[in-house]
Amino acid sequence: MALDRITVVRTGLRVLDEVGLEALTLRKIASELGVQPPALYWHFKSKRDLIDEMATTLLTDHTQPIPGDTPWREFTLTYGEGLRRMLLSHRDGAKMFAGTYLTDTSVYRHQDAALRLLTDAGFSLADAGQVYWTIYSYTIGFVIEEQAVYPRPGERDERYDLDRRTQRMADEHVPLATAAGPELFDRFDQRYTRGLQAIVTGVDTWRT
């Protein structure tokens, strides 16, 4: 098998799903590929460099063109929901993506199209950028918390078991915080969508 950058990246994403971001190492990826770790340094100087490439590849795989006649509300909701699905497609996907340096400048075409759609809808460029960035930041932060509770789809971290949480809080006499458990550590689809809708409703007042 030819060892090129994309092969290393795809293998890295596969190993990420198996071990998580903290345990991901170039050594483990090299072992999966059946090569010695120095062979990977020909392509990536560090784990950080590889993670940047993995995140960029994930983004380019999931980015879709934005039709110019898309209503701005529809775009913002679709953008946020699509970003969340992308991050959830891999274990620790949101942690991997946070702070990423994108290595492929073609991804900025999507950003430019998004800003053009928003400015055409009446947002200033500064406000359009704020809308785009707010949805991006909200989604990454939300999914980091979501993947802490569910490191893998359907596999709940026992530390966030709702019955266990209720028992731990029993002596604190905090009935509202106790009752809010499902809203804080469950119903992620519903809670994400409501939060996203709140952002979209709020920024509507910025349009001129």
mmCIF file with all atom_site columns, C-alpha atoms in Angstrom:
data_model
loop_
_atom_site.group_PDB
_atom_site.id
_atom_site.type_symbol
_atom_site.label_atom_id
_atom_site.label_alt_id
_atom_site.label_comp_id
_atom_site.label_asym_id
_atom_site.label_entity_id
_atom_site.label_seq_id
_atom_site.pdbx_PDB_ins_code
_atom_site.Cartn_x
_atom_site.Cartn_y
_atom_site.Cartn_z
_atom_site.occupancy
_atom_site.B_iso_or_equiv
_atom_site.pdbx_formal_charge
_atom_site.auth_seq_id
_atom_site.auth_comp_id
_atom_site.auth_asym_id
_atom_site.auth_atom_id
_atom_site.pdbx_PDB_model_num
ATOM 1   C CA . MET A 1 1   ? 0.000   0.000  0.000  1.00 0.00 ? 1   MET A CA 1
ATOM 2   C CA . ALA A 1 2   ? 1.372   3.396  -1.004 1.00 0.00 ? 2   ALA A CA 1
ATOM 3   C CA . LEU A 1 3   ? 1.801   5.609  2.035  1.00 0.00 ? 3   LEU A CA 1
ATOM 4   C CA . ASP A 1 4   ? 0.552   9.047  1.053  1.00 0.00 ? 4   ASP A CA 1
ATOM 5   C CA . ARG A 1 5   ? -0.982  11.874 3.082  1.00 0.00 ? 5   ARG A CA 1
ATOM 6   C CA . ILE A 1 6   ? -4.597  10.947 2.471  1.00 0.00 ? 6   ILE A CA 1
ATOM 7   C CA . THR A 1 7   ? -3.948  7.321  3.446  1.00 0.00 ? 7   THR A CA 1
ATOM 8   C CA . VAL A 1 8   ? -2.457  8.483  6.732  1.00 0.00 ? 8   VAL A CA 1
ATOM 9   C CA . VAL A 1 9   ? -5.377  10.874 7.295  1.00 0.00 ? 9   VAL A CA 1
ATOM 10  C CA . ARG A 1 10  ? -8.071  8.272  6.610  1.00 0.00 ? 10  ARG A CA 1
ATOM 11  C CA . THR A 1 11  ? -6.294  5.811  8.878  1.00 0.00 ? 11  THR A CA 1
ATOM 12  C CA . GLY A 1 12  ? -6.020  8.494  11.535 1.00 0.00 ? 12  GLY A CA 1
ATOM 13  C CA . LEU A 1 13  ? -9.778  9.037  11.447 1.00 0.00 ? 13  LEU A CA 1
ATOM 14  C CA . ARG A 1 14  ? -10.346 5.309  11.777 1.00 0.00 ? 14  ARG A CA 1
ATOM 15  C CA . VAL A 1 15  ? -7.983  5.022  14.753 1.00 0.00 ? 15  VAL A CA 1
ATOM 16  C CA . LEU A 1 16  ? -9.618  8.104  16.283 1.00 0.00 ? 16  LEU A CA 1
ATOM 17  C CA . ASP A 1 17  ? -12.930 6.256  16.327 1.00 0.00 ? 17  ASP A CA 1
ATOM 18  C CA . GLU A 1 18  ? -11.266 3.362  18.132 1.00 0.00 ? 18  GLU A CA 1
ATOM 19  C CA . VAL A 1 19  ? -9.220  5.131  20.813 1.00 0.00 ? 19  VAL A CA 1
ATOM 20  C CA . GLY A 1 20  ? -10.374 8.765  21.038 1.00 0.00 ? 20  GLY A CA 1
ATOM 21  C CA . LEU A 1 21  ? -8.406  11.972 20.596 1.00 0.00 ? 21  LEU A CA 1
ATOM 22  C CA . GLU A 1 22  ? -6.288  11.851 23.760 1.00 0.00 ? 22  GLU A CA 1
ATOM 23  C CA . ALA A 1 23  ? -5.034  8.332  23.039 1.00 0.00 ? 23  ALA A CA 1
ATOM 24  C CA . LEU A 1 24  ? -4.467  8.988  19.336 1.00 0.00 ? 24  LEU A CA 1
ATOM 25  C CA . THR A 1 25  ? -0.750  8.879  18.515 1.00 0.00 ? 25  THR A CA 1
ATOM 26  C CA . LEU A 1 26  ? 1.337   8.713  15.384 1.00 0.00 ? 26  LEU A CA 1
ATOM 27  C CA . ARG A 1 27  ? 2.717   5.449  16.728 1.00 0.00 ? 27  ARG A CA 1
ATOM 28  C CA . LYS A 1 28  ? -0.745  3.863  16.828 1.00 0.00 ? 28  LYS A CA 1
ATOM 29  C CA . ILE A 1 29  ? -1.528  5.084  13.328 1.00 0.00 ? 29  ILE A CA 1
ATOM 30  C CA . ALA A 1 30  ? 1.805   3.716  12.083 1.00 0.00 ? 30  ALA A CA 1
ATOM 31  C CA . SER A 1 31  ? 1.031   0.366  13.694 1.00 0.00 ? 31  SER A CA 1
ATOM 32  C CA . GLU A 1 32  ? -2.361  0.305  11.958 1.00 0.00 ? 32  GLU A CA 1
ATOM 33  C CA . LEU A 1 33  ? -0.613  0.999  8.654  1.00 0.00 ? 33  LEU A CA 1
ATOM 34  C CA . GLY A 1 34  ? 2.076   -1.608 9.302  1.00 0.00 ? 34  GLY A CA 1
ATOM 35  C CA . VAL A 1 35  ? 4.951   0.877  9.134  1.00 0.00 ? 35  VAL A CA 1
ATOM 36  C CA . GLN A 1 36  ? 7.428   2.429  11.549 1.00 0.00 ? 36  GLN A CA 1
ATOM 37  C CA . PRO A 1 37  ? 6.505   5.831  13.075 1.00 0.00 ? 37  PRO A CA 1
ATOM 38  C CA . PRO A 1 38  ? 9.300   7.704  11.237 1.00 0.00 ? 38  PRO A CA 1
ATOM 39  C CA . ALA A 1 39  ? 7.526   6.910  7.959  1.00 0.00 ? 39  ALA A CA 1
ATOM 40  C CA . LEU A 1 40  ? 4.670   9.190  9.054  1.00 0.00 ? 40  LEU A CA 1
ATOM 41  C CA . TYR A 1 41  ? 6.971   12.100 9.843  1.00 0.00 ? 41  TYR A CA 1
ATOM 42  C CA . TRP A 1 42  ? 7.723   12.344 6.153  1.00 0.00 ? 42  TRP A CA 1
ATOM 43  C CA . HIS A 1 43  ? 4.142   13.596 5.756  1.00 0.00 ? 43  HIS A CA 1
ATOM 44  C CA . PHE A 1 44  ? 3.354   15.140 9.171  1.00 0.00 ? 44  PHE A CA 1
ATOM 45  C CA . LYS A 1 45  ? 5.820   16.715 11.575 1.00 0.00 ? 45  LYS A CA 1
ATOM 46  C CA . SER A 1 46  ? 3.568   16.350 14.620 1.00 0.00 ? 46  SER A CA 1
ATOM 47  C CA . LYS A 1 47  ? 0.254   15.054 15.896 1.00 0.00 ? 47  LYS A CA 1
ATOM 48  C CA . ARG A 1 48  ? -1.085  18.618 15.685 1.00 0.00 ? 48  ARG A CA 1
ATOM 49  C CA . ASP A 1 49  ? -0.239  18.794 11.985 1.00 0.00 ? 49  ASP A CA 1
ATOM 50  C CA . LEU A 1 50  ? -2.027  15.505 11.386 1.00 0.00 ? 50  LEU A CA 1
ATOM 51  C CA . ILE A 1 51  ? -5.101  16.582 13.358 1.00 0.00 ? 51  ILE A CA 1
ATOM 52  C CA . ASP A 1 52  ? -5.312  19.784 11.300 1.00 0.00 ? 52  ASP A CA 1
ATOM 53  C CA . GLU A 1 53  ? -5.292  17.693 8.136  1.00 0.00 ? 53  GLU A CA 1
ATOM 54  C CA . MET A 1 54  ? -7.825  15.219 9.517  1.00 0.00 ? 54  MET A CA 1
ATOM 55  C CA . ALA A 1 55  ? -10.228 18.020 10.450 1.00 0.00 ? 55  ALA A CA 1
ATOM 56  C CA . THR A 1 56  ? -9.763  19.726 7.088  1.00 0.00 ? 56  THR A CA 1
ATOM 57  C CA . THR A 1 57  ? -10.436 16.478 5.245  1.00 0.00 ? 57  THR A CA 1
ATOM 58  C CA . LEU A 1 58  ? -13.564 15.904 7.317  1.00 0.00 ? 58  LEU A CA 1
ATOM 59  C CA . LEU A 1 59  ? -14.780 19.393 6.463  1.00 0.00 ? 59  LEU A CA 1
ATOM 60  C CA . THR A 1 60  ? -14.117 19.094 2.726  1.00 0.00 ? 60  THR A CA 1
ATOM 61  C CA . ASP A 1 61  ? -15.853 15.697 2.680  1.00 0.00 ? 61  ASP A CA 1
ATOM 62  C CA . HIS A 1 62  ? -19.022 17.204 4.171  1.00 0.00 ? 62  HIS A CA 1
ATOM 63  C CA . THR A 1 63  ? -19.120 20.664 2.606  1.00 0.00 ? 63  THR A CA 1
ATOM 64  C CA . GLN A 1 64  ? -21.884 21.173 0.059  1.00 0.00 ? 64  GLN A CA 1
ATOM 65  C CA . PRO A 1 65  ? -22.398 24.108 -2.325 1.00 0.00 ? 65  PRO A CA 1
ATOM 66  C CA . ILE A 1 66  ? -24.838 26.787 -1.141 1.00 0.00 ? 66  ILE A CA 1
ATOM 67  C CA . PRO A 1 67  ? -27.499 27.644 -3.736 1.00 0.00 ? 67  PRO A CA 1
ATOM 68  C CA . GLY A 1 68  ? -27.559 31.420 -4.078 1.00 0.00 ? 68  GLY A CA 1
ATOM 69  C CA . ASP A 1 69  ? -31.354 31.617 -3.731 1.00 0.00 ? 69  ASP A CA 1
ATOM 70  C CA . THR A 1 70  ? -31.431 29.822 -0.358 1.00 0.00 ? 70  THR A CA 1
ATOM 71  C CA . PRO A 1 71  ? -33.394 31.838 2.255  1.00 0.00 ? 71  PRO A CA 1
ATOM 72  C CA . TRP A 1 72  ? -30.991 33.012 4.940  1.00 0.00 ? 72  TRP A CA 1
ATOM 73  C CA . ARG A 1 73  ? -32.898 31.367 7.789  1.00 0.00 ? 73  ARG A CA 1
ATOM 74  C CA . GLU A 1 74  ? -32.923 28.051 5.964  1.00 0.00 ? 74  GLU A CA 1
ATOM 75  C CA . PHE A 1 75  ? -29.191 28.343 5.340  1.00 0.00 ? 75  PHE A CA 1
ATOM 76  C CA . THR A 1 76  ? -28.274 29.093 8.945  1.00 0.00 ? 76  THR A CA 1
ATOM 77  C CA . LEU A 1 77  ? -30.350 26.192 10.277 1.00 0.00 ? 77  LEU A CA 1
ATOM 78  C CA . THR A 1 78  ? -29.037 23.811 7.624  1.00 0.00 ? 78  THR A CA 1
ATOM 79  C CA . TYR A 1 79  ? -25.458 24.958 8.199  1.00 0.00 ? 79  TYR A CA 1
ATOM 80  C CA . GLY A 1 80  ? -25.640 24.388 11.938 1.00 0.00 ? 80  GLY A CA 1
ATOM 81  C CA . GLU A 1 81  ? -27.378 21.012 11.737 1.00 0.00 ? 81  GLU A CA 1
ATOM 82  C CA . GLY A 1 82  ? -24.963 19.831 9.043  1.00 0.00 ? 82  GLY A CA 1
ATOM 83  C CA . LEU A 1 83  ? -21.944 20.937 11.066 1.00 0.00 ? 83  LEU A CA 1
ATOM 84  C CA . ARG A 1 84  ? -23.219 19.027 14.076 1.00 0.00 ? 84  ARG A CA 1
ATOM 85  C CA . ARG A 1 85  ? -23.749 15.867 12.029 1.00 0.00 ? 85  ARG A CA 1
ATOM 86  C CA . MET A 1 86  ? -20.220 16.177 10.679 1.00 0.00 ? 86  MET A CA 1
ATOM 87  C CA . LEU A 1 87  ? -18.705 16.518 14.158 1.00 0.00 ? 87  LEU A CA 1
ATOM 88  C CA . LEU A 1 88  ? -20.740 13.573 15.443 1.00 0.00 ? 88  LEU A CA 1
ATOM 89  C CA . SER A 1 89  ? -19.556 11.371 12.582 1.00 0.00 ? 89  SER A CA 1
ATOM 90  C CA . HIS A 1 90  ? -16.316 10.654 14.479 1.00 0.00 ? 90  HIS A CA 1
ATOM 91  C CA . ARG A 1 91  ? -15.452 10.043 18.096 1.00 0.00 ? 91  ARG A CA 1
ATOM 92  C CA . ASP A 1 92  ? -14.212 13.282 19.686 1.00 0.00 ? 92  ASP A CA 1
ATOM 93  C CA . GLY A 1 93  ? -15.002 14.998 16.399 1.00 0.00 ? 93  GLY A CA 1
ATOM 94  C CA . ALA A 1 94  ? -15.720 18.334 18.058 1.00 0.00 ? 94  ALA A CA 1
ATOM 95  C CA . LYS A 1 95  ? -12.570 18.272 20.199 1.00 0.00 ? 95  LYS A CA 1
ATOM 96  C CA . MET A 1 96  ? -10.548 17.424 17.112 1.00 0.00 ? 96  MET A CA 1
ATOM 97  C CA . PHE A 1 97  ? -12.071 20.324 15.214 1.00 0.00 ? 97  PHE A CA 1
ATOM 98  C CA . ALA A 1 98  ? -11.746 22.976 17.934 1.00 0.00 ? 98  ALA A CA 1
ATOM 99  C CA . GLY A 1 99  ? -8.896  25.344 17.156 1.00 0.00 ? 99  GLY A CA 1
ATOM 100 C CA . THR A 1 100 ? -8.103  23.629 13.880 1.00 0.00 ? 100 THR A CA 1
ATOM 101 C CA . TYR A 1 101 ? -5.854  25.305 11.334 1.00 0.00 ? 101 TYR A CA 1
ATOM 102 C CA . LEU A 1 102 ? -7.477  24.506 7.998  1.00 0.00 ? 102 LEU A CA 1
ATOM 103 C CA . THR A 1 103 ? -4.909  23.286 5.494  1.00 0.00 ? 103 THR A CA 1
ATOM 104 C CA . ASP A 1 104 ? -7.007  23.498 2.322  1.00 0.00 ? 104 ASP A CA 1
ATOM 105 C CA . THR A 1 105 ? -7.883  27.051 1.320  1.00 0.00 ? 105 THR A CA 1
ATOM 106 C CA . SER A 1 106 ? -10.716 25.823 -0.917 1.00 0.00 ? 106 SER A CA 1
ATOM 107 C CA . VAL A 1 107 ? -12.895 25.537 2.210  1.00 0.00 ? 107 VAL A CA 1
ATOM 108 C CA . TYR A 1 108 ? -13.082 29.322 2.269  1.00 0.00 ? 108 TYR A CA 1
ATOM 109 C CA . ARG A 1 109 ? -15.271 29.234 -0.829 1.00 0.00 ? 109 ARG A CA 1
ATOM 110 C CA . HIS A 1 110 ? -18.104 27.943 1.346  1.00 0.00 ? 110 HIS A CA 1
ATOM 111 C CA . GLN A 1 111 ? -17.463 30.680 3.886  1.00 0.00 ? 111 GLN A CA 1
ATOM 112 C CA . ASP A 1 112 ? -17.458 33.318 1.167  1.00 0.00 ? 112 ASP A CA 1
ATOM 113 C CA . ALA A 1 113 ? -20.721 32.005 -0.290 1.00 0.00 ? 113 ALA A CA 1
ATOM 114 C CA . ALA A 1 114 ? -22.283 32.003 3.182  1.00 0.00 ? 114 ALA A CA 1
ATOM 115 C CA . LEU A 1 115 ? -21.225 35.591 3.835  1.00 0.00 ? 115 LEU A CA 1
ATOM 116 C CA . ARG A 1 116 ? -22.528 36.667 0.442  1.00 0.00 ? 116 ARG A CA 1
ATOM 117 C CA . LEU A 1 117 ? -25.902 35.042 1.118  1.00 0.00 ? 117 LEU A CA 1
ATOM 118 C CA . LEU A 1 118 ? -26.152 36.731 4.510  1.00 0.00 ? 118 LEU A CA 1
ATOM 119 C CA . THR A 1 119 ? -25.109 40.168 3.271  1.00 0.00 ? 119 THR A CA 1
ATOM 120 C CA . ASP A 1 120 ? -27.596 39.865 0.406  1.00 0.00 ? 120 ASP A CA 1
ATOM 121 C CA . ALA A 1 121 ? -30.228 39.176 3.080  1.00 0.00 ? 121 ALA A CA 1
ATOM 122 C CA . GLY A 1 122 ? -29.526 42.512 4.769  1.00 0.00 ? 122 GLY A CA 1
ATOM 123 C CA . PHE A 1 123 ? -26.709 41.797 7.234  1.00 0.00 ? 123 PHE A CA 1
ATOM 124 C CA . SER A 1 124 ? -23.624 43.971 7.252  1.00 0.00 ? 124 SER A CA 1
ATOM 125 C CA . LEU A 1 125 ? -20.420 42.063 6.539  1.00 0.00 ? 125 LEU A CA 1
ATOM 126 C CA . ALA A 1 126 ? -19.419 42.368 10.194 1.00 0.00 ? 126 ALA A CA 1
ATOM 127 C CA . ASP A 1 127 ? -22.787 41.014 11.357 1.00 0.00 ? 127 ASP A CA 1
ATOM 128 C CA . ALA A 1 128 ? -22.763 38.272 8.722  1.00 0.00 ? 128 ALA A CA 1
ATOM 129 C CA . GLY A 1 129 ? -19.386 37.149 9.992  1.00 0.00 ? 129 GLY A CA 1
ATOM 130 C CA . GLN A 1 130 ? -20.708 37.198 13.550 1.00 0.00 ? 130 GLN A CA 1
ATOM 131 C CA . VAL A 1 131 ? -23.713 35.068 12.576 1.00 0.00 ? 131 VAL A CA 1
ATOM 132 C CA . TYR A 1 132 ? -21.480 32.527 10.826 1.00 0.00 ? 132 TYR A CA 1
ATOM 133 C CA . TRP A 1 133 ? -18.982 32.409 13.691 1.00 0.00 ? 133 TRP A CA 1
ATOM 134 C CA . THR A 1 134 ? -21.635 32.246 16.415 1.00 0.00 ? 134 THR A CA 1
ATOM 135 C CA . ILE A 1 135 ? -23.286 29.204 14.866 1.00 0.00 ? 135 ILE A CA 1
ATOM 136 C CA . TYR A 1 136 ? -19.888 27.593 14.339 1.00 0.00 ? 136 TYR A CA 1
ATOM 137 C CA . SER A 1 137 ? -18.773 28.201 17.928 1.00 0.00 ? 137 SER A CA 1
ATOM 138 C CA . TYR A 1 138 ? -22.132 27.193 19.438 1.00 0.00 ? 138 TYR A CA 1
ATOM 139 C CA . THR A 1 139 ? -22.108 23.935 17.507 1.00 0.00 ? 139 THR A CA 1
ATOM 140 C CA . ILE A 1 140 ? -18.560 22.959 18.411 1.00 0.00 ? 140 ILE A CA 1
ATOM 141 C CA . GLY A 1 141 ? -19.113 23.737 22.087 1.00 0.00 ? 141 GLY A CA 1
ATOM 142 C CA . PHE A 1 142 ? -22.424 21.894 22.165 1.00 0.00 ? 142 PHE A CA 1
ATOM 143 C CA . VAL A 1 143 ? -21.004 18.774 20.531 1.00 0.00 ? 143 VAL A CA 1
ATOM 144 C CA . ILE A 1 144 ? -17.958 18.729 22.823 1.00 0.00 ? 144 ILE A CA 1
ATOM 145 C CA . GLU A 1 145 ? -20.386 18.459 25.736 1.00 0.00 ? 145 GLU A CA 1
ATOM 146 C CA . GLU A 1 146 ? -22.592 15.988 23.876 1.00 0.00 ? 146 GLU A CA 1
ATOM 147 C CA . GLN A 1 147 ? -19.667 13.696 23.111 1.00 0.00 ? 147 GLN A CA 1
ATOM 148 C CA . ALA A 1 148 ? -18.568 13.830 26.739 1.00 0.00 ? 148 ALA A CA 1
ATOM 149 C CA . VAL A 1 149 ? -21.903 12.224 27.641 1.00 0.00 ? 149 VAL A CA 1
ATOM 150 C CA . TYR A 1 150 ? -21.975 9.920  24.611 1.00 0.00 ? 150 TYR A CA 1
ATOM 151 C CA . PRO A 1 151 ? -18.353 9.234  23.557 1.00 0.00 ? 151 PRO A CA 1
ATOM 152 C CA . ARG A 1 152 ? -19.762 6.849  20.956 1.00 0.00 ? 152 ARG A CA 1
ATOM 153 C CA . PRO A 1 153 ? -23.298 6.815  19.530 1.00 0.00 ? 153 PRO A CA 1
ATOM 154 C CA . GLY A 1 154 ? -25.595 5.040  21.972 1.00 0.00 ? 154 GLY A CA 1
ATOM 155 C CA . GLU A 1 155 ? -22.818 4.503  24.567 1.00 0.00 ? 155 GLU A CA 1
ATOM 156 C CA . ARG A 1 156 ? -23.485 6.788  27.524 1.00 0.00 ? 156 ARG A CA 1
ATOM 157 C CA . ASP A 1 157 ? -20.671 7.569  29.942 1.00 0.00 ? 157 ASP A CA 1
ATOM 158 C CA . GLU A 1 158 ? -21.875 6.142  33.256 1.00 0.00 ? 158 GLU A CA 1
ATOM 159 C CA . ARG A 1 159 ? -20.763 9.312  35.052 1.00 0.00 ? 159 ARG A CA 1
ATOM 160 C CA . TYR A 1 160 ? -23.657 11.093 33.371 1.00 0.00 ? 160 TYR A CA 1
ATOM 161 C CA . ASP A 1 161 ? -26.321 8.534  34.226 1.00 0.00 ? 161 ASP A CA 1
ATOM 162 C CA . LEU A 1 162 ? -29.377 10.542 35.253 1.00 0.00 ? 162 LEU A CA 1
ATOM 163 C CA . ASP A 1 163 ? -30.371 8.263  38.157 1.00 0.00 ? 163 ASP A CA 1
ATOM 164 C CA . ARG A 1 164 ? -26.827 8.398  39.493 1.00 0.00 ? 164 ARG A CA 1
ATOM 165 C CA . ARG A 1 165 ? -26.843 12.182 39.181 1.00 0.00 ? 165 ARG A CA 1
ATOM 166 C CA . THR A 1 166 ? -30.109 12.396 41.122 1.00 0.00 ? 166 THR A CA 1
ATOM 167 C CA . GLN A 1 167 ? -28.685 10.253 43.922 1.00 0.00 ? 167 GLN A CA 1
ATOM 168 C CA . ARG A 1 168 ? -25.526 12.380 44.148 1.00 0.00 ? 168 ARG A CA 1
ATOM 169 C CA . MET A 1 169 ? -27.584 15.549 44.491 1.00 0.00 ? 169 MET A CA 1
ATOM 170 C CA . ALA A 1 170 ? -30.033 14.170 47.039 1.00 0.00 ? 170 ALA A CA 1
ATOM 171 C CA . ASP A 1 171 ? -28.393 15.832 50.058 1.00 0.00 ? 171 ASP A CA 1
ATOM 172 C CA . GLU A 1 172 ? -27.977 19.220 48.383 1.00 0.00 ? 172 GLU A CA 1
ATOM 173 C CA . HIS A 1 173 ? -31.705 20.138 48.372 1.00 0.00 ? 173 HIS A CA 1
ATOM 174 C CA . VAL A 1 174 ? -31.611 21.527 44.832 1.00 0.00 ? 174 VAL A CA 1
ATOM 175 C CA . PRO A 1 175 ? -34.939 20.380 43.345 1.00 0.00 ? 175 PRO A CA 1
ATOM 176 C CA . LEU A 1 176 ? -34.787 22.527 40.206 1.00 0.00 ? 176 LEU A CA 1
ATOM 177 C CA . ALA A 1 177 ? -31.227 21.540 39.328 1.00 0.00 ? 177 ALA A CA 1
ATOM 178 C CA . THR A 1 178 ? -32.151 17.909 39.940 1.00 0.00 ? 178 THR A CA 1
ATOM 179 C CA . ALA A 1 179 ? -35.267 18.083 37.773 1.00 0.00 ? 179 ALA A CA 1
ATOM 180 C CA . ALA A 1 180 ? -33.299 19.796 34.999 1.00 0.00 ? 180 ALA A CA 1
ATOM 181 C CA . GLY A 1 181 ? -31.100 16.733 34.516 1.00 0.00 ? 181 GLY A CA 1
ATOM 182 C CA . PRO A 1 182 ? -32.750 15.561 31.283 1.00 0.00 ? 182 PRO A CA 1
ATOM 183 C CA . GLU A 1 183 ? -32.468 19.077 29.867 1.00 0.00 ? 183 GLU A CA 1
ATOM 184 C CA . LEU A 1 184 ? -28.764 19.234 30.679 1.00 0.00 ? 184 LEU A CA 1
ATOM 185 C CA . PHE A 1 185 ? -27.588 15.712 29.877 1.00 0.00 ? 185 PHE A CA 1
ATOM 186 C CA . ASP A 1 186 ? -30.151 14.253 27.495 1.00 0.00 ? 186 ASP A CA 1
ATOM 187 C CA . ARG A 1 187 ? -32.437 15.191 24.561 1.00 0.00 ? 187 ARG A CA 1
ATOM 188 C CA . PHE A 1 188 ? -29.473 16.487 22.600 1.00 0.00 ? 188 PHE A CA 1
ATOM 189 C CA . ASP A 1 189 ? -31.211 16.677 19.229 1.00 0.00 ? 189 ASP A CA 1
ATOM 190 C CA . GLN A 1 190 ? -34.062 18.741 20.631 1.00 0.00 ? 190 GLN A CA 1
ATOM 191 C CA . ARG A 1 191 ? -31.817 20.985 22.733 1.00 0.00 ? 191 ARG A CA 1
ATOM 192 C CA . TYR A 1 192 ? -29.397 21.692 19.899 1.00 0.00 ? 192 TYR A CA 1
ATOM 193 C CA . THR A 1 193 ? -32.164 22.661 17.513 1.00 0.00 ? 193 THR A CA 1
ATOM 194 C CA . ARG A 1 194 ? -33.835 24.939 20.067 1.00 0.00 ? 194 ARG A CA 1
ATOM 195 C CA . GLY A 1 195 ? -30.554 26.682 20.787 1.00 0.00 ? 195 GLY A CA 1
ATOM 196 C CA . LEU A 1 196 ? -29.838 27.133 17.099 1.00 0.00 ? 196 LEU A CA 1
ATOM 197 C CA . GLN A 1 197 ? -33.312 28.527 16.504 1.00 0.00 ? 197 GLN A CA 1
ATOM 198 C CA . ALA A 1 198 ? -32.781 30.981 19.368 1.00 0.00 ? 198 ALA A CA 1
ATOM 199 C CA . ILE A 1 199 ? -29.607 32.261 17.686 1.00 0.00 ? 199 ILE A CA 1
ATOM 200 C CA . VAL A 1 200 ? -31.336 32.654 14.324 1.00 0.00 ? 200 VAL A CA 1
ATOM 201 C CA . THR A 1 201 ? -34.309 34.443 15.871 1.00 0.00 ? 201 THR A CA 1
ATOM 202 C CA . GLY A 1 202 ? -32.025 36.780 17.795 1.00 0.00 ? 202 GLY A CA 1
ATOM 203 C CA . VAL A 1 203 ? -29.818 37.826 14.872 1.00 0.00 ? 203 VAL A CA 1
ATOM 204 C CA . ASP A 1 204 ? -32.835 38.620 12.699 1.00 0.00 ? 204 ASP A CA 1
ATOM 205 C CA . THR A 1 205 ? -32.938 42.023 14.402 1.00 0.00 ? 205 THR A CA 1
ATOM 206 C CA . TRP A 1 206 ? -29.502 42.828 12.951 1.00 0.00 ? 206 TRP A CA 1
ATOM 207 C CA . ARG A 1 207 ? -30.730 42.961 9.372  1.00 0.00 ? 207 ARG A CA 1
ATOM 208 C CA . THR A 1 208 ? -31.246 46.293 7.683  1.00 0.00 ? 208 THR A CA 1
#
